[in-house]
Coordinates of C-alpha atoms and ligand atoms in Angstrom, one line a residue:
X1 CA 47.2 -1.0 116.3
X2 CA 47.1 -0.5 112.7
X3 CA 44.2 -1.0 110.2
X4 CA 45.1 -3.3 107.5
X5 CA 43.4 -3.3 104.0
X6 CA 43.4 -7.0 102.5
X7 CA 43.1 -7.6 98.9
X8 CA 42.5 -11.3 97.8
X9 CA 43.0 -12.8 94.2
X10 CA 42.4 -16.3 93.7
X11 CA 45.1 -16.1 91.1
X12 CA 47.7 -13.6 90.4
X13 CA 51.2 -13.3 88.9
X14 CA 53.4 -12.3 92.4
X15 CA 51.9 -10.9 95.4
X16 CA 55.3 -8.5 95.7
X17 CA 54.7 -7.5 92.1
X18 CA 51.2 -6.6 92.7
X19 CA 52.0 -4.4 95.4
X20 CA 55.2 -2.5 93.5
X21 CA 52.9 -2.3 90.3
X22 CA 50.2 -0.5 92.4
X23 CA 52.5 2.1 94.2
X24 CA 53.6 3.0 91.0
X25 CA 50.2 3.6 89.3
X26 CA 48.0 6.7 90.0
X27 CA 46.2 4.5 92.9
X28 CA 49.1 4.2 95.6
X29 CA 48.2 1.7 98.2
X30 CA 47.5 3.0 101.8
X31 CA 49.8 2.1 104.2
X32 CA 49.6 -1.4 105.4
X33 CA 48.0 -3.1 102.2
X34 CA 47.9 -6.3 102.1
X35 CA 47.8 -8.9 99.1
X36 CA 46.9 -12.0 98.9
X37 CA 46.9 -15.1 96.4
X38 CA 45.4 -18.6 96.3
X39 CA 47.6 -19.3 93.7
X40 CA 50.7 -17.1 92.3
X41 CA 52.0 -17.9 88.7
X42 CA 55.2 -16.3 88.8
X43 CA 55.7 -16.4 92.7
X44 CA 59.6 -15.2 93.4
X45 CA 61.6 -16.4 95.7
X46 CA 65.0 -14.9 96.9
X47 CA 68.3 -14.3 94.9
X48 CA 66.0 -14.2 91.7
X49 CA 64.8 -17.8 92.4
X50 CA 60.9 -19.0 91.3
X51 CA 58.6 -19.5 94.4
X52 CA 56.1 -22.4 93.7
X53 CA 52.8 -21.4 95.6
X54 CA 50.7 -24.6 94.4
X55 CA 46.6 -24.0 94.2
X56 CA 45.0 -23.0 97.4
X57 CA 47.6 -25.5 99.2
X58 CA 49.9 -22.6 100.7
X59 CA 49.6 -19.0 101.7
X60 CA 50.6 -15.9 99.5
X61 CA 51.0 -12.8 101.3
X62 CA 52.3 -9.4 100.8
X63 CA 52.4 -6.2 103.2
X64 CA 52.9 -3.0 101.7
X65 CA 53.9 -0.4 104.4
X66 CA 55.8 3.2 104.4
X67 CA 58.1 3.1 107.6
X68 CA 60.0 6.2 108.6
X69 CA 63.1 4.3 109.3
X70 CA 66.3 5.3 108.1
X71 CA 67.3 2.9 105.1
X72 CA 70.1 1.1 106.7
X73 CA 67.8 0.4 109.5
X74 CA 65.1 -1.7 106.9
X75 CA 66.8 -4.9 107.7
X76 CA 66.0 -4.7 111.3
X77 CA 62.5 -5.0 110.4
X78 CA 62.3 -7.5 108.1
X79 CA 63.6 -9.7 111.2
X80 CA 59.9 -8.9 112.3
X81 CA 58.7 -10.9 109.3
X82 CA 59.8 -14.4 110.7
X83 CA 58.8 -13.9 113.9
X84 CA 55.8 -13.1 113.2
X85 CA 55.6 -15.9 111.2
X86 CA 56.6 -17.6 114.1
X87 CA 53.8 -16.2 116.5
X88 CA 50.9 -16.8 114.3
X89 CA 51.8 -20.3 114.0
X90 CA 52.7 -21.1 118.0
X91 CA 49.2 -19.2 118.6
X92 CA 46.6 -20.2 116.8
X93 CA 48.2 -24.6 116.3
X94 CA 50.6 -24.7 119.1
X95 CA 53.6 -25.7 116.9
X96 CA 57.3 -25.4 118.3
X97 CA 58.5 -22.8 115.8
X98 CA 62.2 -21.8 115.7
X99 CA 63.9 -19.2 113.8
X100 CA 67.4 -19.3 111.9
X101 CA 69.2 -15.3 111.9
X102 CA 67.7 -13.6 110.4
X103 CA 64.1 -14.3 109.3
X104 CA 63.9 -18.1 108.4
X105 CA 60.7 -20.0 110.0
X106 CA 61.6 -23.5 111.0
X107 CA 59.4 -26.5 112.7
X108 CA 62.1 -29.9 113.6
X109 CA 64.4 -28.4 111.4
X110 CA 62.1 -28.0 108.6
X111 CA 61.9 -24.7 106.5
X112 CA 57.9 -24.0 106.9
X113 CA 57.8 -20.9 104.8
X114 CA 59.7 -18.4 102.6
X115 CA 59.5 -14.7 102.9
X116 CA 61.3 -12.2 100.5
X117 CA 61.5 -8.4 101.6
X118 CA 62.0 -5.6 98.9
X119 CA 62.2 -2.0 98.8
X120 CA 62.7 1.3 97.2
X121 CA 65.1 4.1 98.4
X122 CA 63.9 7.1 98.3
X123 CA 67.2 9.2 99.7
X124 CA 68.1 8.1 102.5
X125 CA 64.8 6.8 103.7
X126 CA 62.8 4.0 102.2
X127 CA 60.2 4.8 99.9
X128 CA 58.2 1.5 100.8
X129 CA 58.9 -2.4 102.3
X130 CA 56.9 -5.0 101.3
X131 CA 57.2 -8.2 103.1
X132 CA 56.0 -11.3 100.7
X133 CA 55.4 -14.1 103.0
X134 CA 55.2 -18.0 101.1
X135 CA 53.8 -20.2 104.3
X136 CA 53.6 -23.9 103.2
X137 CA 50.2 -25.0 104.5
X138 CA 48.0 -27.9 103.0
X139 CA 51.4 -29.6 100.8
X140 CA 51.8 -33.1 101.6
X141 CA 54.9 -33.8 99.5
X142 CA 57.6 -31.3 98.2
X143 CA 59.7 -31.8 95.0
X144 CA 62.8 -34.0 95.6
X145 CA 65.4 -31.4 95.2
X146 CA 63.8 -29.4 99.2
X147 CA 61.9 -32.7 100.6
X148 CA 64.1 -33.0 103.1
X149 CA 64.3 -29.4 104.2
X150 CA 60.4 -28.0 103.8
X151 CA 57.5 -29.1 106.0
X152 CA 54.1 -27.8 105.7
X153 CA 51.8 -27.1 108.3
X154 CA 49.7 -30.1 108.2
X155 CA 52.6 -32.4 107.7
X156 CA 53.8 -31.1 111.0
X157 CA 49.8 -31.3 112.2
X158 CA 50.2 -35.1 111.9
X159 CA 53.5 -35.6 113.1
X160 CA 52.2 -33.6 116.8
X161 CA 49.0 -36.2 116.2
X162 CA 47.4 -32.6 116.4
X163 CA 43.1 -33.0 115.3
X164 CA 43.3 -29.2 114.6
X165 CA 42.2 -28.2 111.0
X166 CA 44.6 -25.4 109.3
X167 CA 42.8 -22.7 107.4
X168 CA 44.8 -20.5 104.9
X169 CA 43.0 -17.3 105.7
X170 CA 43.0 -17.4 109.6
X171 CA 47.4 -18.0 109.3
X172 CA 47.4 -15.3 106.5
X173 CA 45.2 -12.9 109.3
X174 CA 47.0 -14.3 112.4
X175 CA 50.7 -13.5 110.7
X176 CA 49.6 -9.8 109.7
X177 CA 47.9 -9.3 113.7
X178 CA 51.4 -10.3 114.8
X179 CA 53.2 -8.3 112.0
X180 CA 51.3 -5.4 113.4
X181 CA 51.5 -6.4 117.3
X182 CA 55.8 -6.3 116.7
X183 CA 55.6 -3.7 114.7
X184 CA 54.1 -1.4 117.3
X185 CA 56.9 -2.8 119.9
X186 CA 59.6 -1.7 117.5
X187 CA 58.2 2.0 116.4
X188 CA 58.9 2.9 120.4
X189 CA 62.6 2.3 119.9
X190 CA 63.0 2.1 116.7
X191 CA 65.0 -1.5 117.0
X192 CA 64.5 -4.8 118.4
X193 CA 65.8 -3.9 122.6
X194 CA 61.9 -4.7 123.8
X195 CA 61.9 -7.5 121.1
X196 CA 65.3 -9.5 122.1
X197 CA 63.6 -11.8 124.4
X198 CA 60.9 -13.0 122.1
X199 CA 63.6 -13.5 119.5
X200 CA 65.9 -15.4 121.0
X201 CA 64.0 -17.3 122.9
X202 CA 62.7 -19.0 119.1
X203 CA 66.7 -18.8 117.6
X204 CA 68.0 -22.2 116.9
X205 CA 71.7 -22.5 117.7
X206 CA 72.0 -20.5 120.7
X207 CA 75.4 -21.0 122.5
X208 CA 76.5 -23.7 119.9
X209 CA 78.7 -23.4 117.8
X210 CA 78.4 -21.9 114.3
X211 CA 80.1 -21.1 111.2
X212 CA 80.0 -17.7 109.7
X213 CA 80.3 -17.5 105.8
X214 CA 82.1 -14.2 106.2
X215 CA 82.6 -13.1 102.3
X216 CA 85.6 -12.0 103.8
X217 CA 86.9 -15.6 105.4
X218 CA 84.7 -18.4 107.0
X219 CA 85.0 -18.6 110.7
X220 CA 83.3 -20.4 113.3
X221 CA 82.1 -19.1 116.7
X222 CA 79.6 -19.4 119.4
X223 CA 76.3 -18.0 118.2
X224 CA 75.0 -15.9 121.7
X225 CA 71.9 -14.2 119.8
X226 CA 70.7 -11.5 118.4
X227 CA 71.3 -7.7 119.7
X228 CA 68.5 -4.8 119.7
X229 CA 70.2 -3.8 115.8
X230 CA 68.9 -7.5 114.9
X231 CA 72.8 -8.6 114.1
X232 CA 73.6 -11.7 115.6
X233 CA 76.1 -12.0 118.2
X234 CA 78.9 -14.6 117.6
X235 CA 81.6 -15.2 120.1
X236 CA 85.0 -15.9 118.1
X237 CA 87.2 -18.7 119.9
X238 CA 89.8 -15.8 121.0
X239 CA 86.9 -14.2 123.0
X240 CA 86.1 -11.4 121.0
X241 CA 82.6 -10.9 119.6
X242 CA 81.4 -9.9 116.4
X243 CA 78.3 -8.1 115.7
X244 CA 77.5 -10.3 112.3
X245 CA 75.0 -7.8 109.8
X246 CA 72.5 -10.4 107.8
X247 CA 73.5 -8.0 104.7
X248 CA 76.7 -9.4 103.7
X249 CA 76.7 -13.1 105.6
X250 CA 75.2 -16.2 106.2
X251 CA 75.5 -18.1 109.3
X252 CA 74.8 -22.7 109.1
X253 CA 75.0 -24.8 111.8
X254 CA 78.2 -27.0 112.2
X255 CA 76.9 -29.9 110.1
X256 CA 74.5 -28.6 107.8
X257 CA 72.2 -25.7 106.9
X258 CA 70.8 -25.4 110.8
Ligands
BTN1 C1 62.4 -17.5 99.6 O1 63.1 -17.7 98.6 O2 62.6 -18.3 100.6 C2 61.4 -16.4 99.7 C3 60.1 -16.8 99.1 C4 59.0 -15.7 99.2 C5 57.7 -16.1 98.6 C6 56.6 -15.1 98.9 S1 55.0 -15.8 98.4 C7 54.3 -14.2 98.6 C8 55.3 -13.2 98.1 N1 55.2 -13.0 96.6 C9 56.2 -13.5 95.9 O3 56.3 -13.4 94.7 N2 57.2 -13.9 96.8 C10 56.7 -13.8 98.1

């Protein structure tokens, strides 16, 4: 299994920064170097939006690592990300985690974490991924505008009438263990084929049906999981099925965002 070097900061501007800044500087991190954060002040979320990581009430967490993989193969592994997510949380609390193609965590619906994958290419090979994972932990209230879509870990604690306390560092340990654990799964093959089961086991949605916003036309279709590229399956109504690539679509459920 891989050795991980963990860095923590009780406060720093973006854990995803962090890590860029550093493997531009003289002092490249080793592979699989991790940073941490009680508290981020500039936390970033995807498609440019702000990430609010409140004081020591949430994890922030970023993996540096140098995979060999082909470039076009990168978004295969960040589909690791939310499972392992996924895992850390099922093992160490017990909580029913699903995922939503391709990497979001959810508990009853409930987004319980963000996580925003970046790279460099160098040719045709990437010249480093770096997985920032946001886990929502101690919150207790969210700002209007996502209550009804986030839930924290203790939230979801009380609603399973579970004793158990959560501690930030053993989920930020436990997600990196499992990050490492599917890692070494997918370096055999180089894709998801010993993975499949563990994914789609956890995928909301499976053999309902979904709507595909296709850039290129919305359709709908029966969502039959994912395949060993990490694309997800949908079933069109005329039979055929489409191999949908998380790159260029989104997929919601038929009345809402799951
Ligand atoms: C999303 O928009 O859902 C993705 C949010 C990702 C947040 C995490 S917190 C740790 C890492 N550092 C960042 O600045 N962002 C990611």
């Amino acid at each position: 299994m891989q050795k991980i070097t963990h860095f923590y900061f009780d406060e720093i501007d973006s854990t995803n920064d962090e890590l860029k800044r550093r493997f531009h500087s003289d002092d490249r991190p080793a592979d699989w170097t991790v940073v941490s954060a009680g508290h981020q002040t500039a936390g970033k979320g995807r498609s440019g939006h702000e990430w609010k990581s409140p004081t020591e009430d949430s994890v922030a967490t970023s993996l540096i690592f140098y995979p060999k993989v082909q470039i076009r193969h990168v978004p295969r592994l960040t589909i690791l990300s939310g499972m392992a997510v996924a895992a850390a949380l099922e093992k160490l609390y017990a909580l029913p985690t699903r995922l939503k193609w391709p990497n979001d965590v959810l508990i009853h619906e409930r987004k319980i974490c963000g996580i925003l994958c970046e790279m460099e290419p160098d040719g045709d090979r990437a010249a480093y991924v770096i997985v920032g994972i946001g886990v929502n932990v101690h919150q207790k209230d969210f700002p209007e505008d996502i209550r009804d879509m986030a839930t924290s870990v203790d939230l979801e604690l009380k609603k399973s009438e579970q004793k158990m306390q959560s501690s930030r560092k053993d989920i930020d340990r436990q997600i990196w263990l499992e990050f490492a654990r599917l890692y070494q799964e997918f370096e055999k093959t180089e894709d998801l084929s010993d993975l499949l089961d563990e994914y789609n086991k956890r995928l909301v949605n499976v053999n309902q049906t979904v709507r595909v916003l296709d850039p290129l036309g919305e359709y709908q279709g029966k969502s039959l999981g994912i395949d060993r590229r990490g694309d997800l399956l949908v079933q069109r109504e005329d039979g055929s099925i489409v191999a949908v690539d998380s790159g260029e679509v989104h997929v919601r459920g038929i009345y809402g965002y799951v």
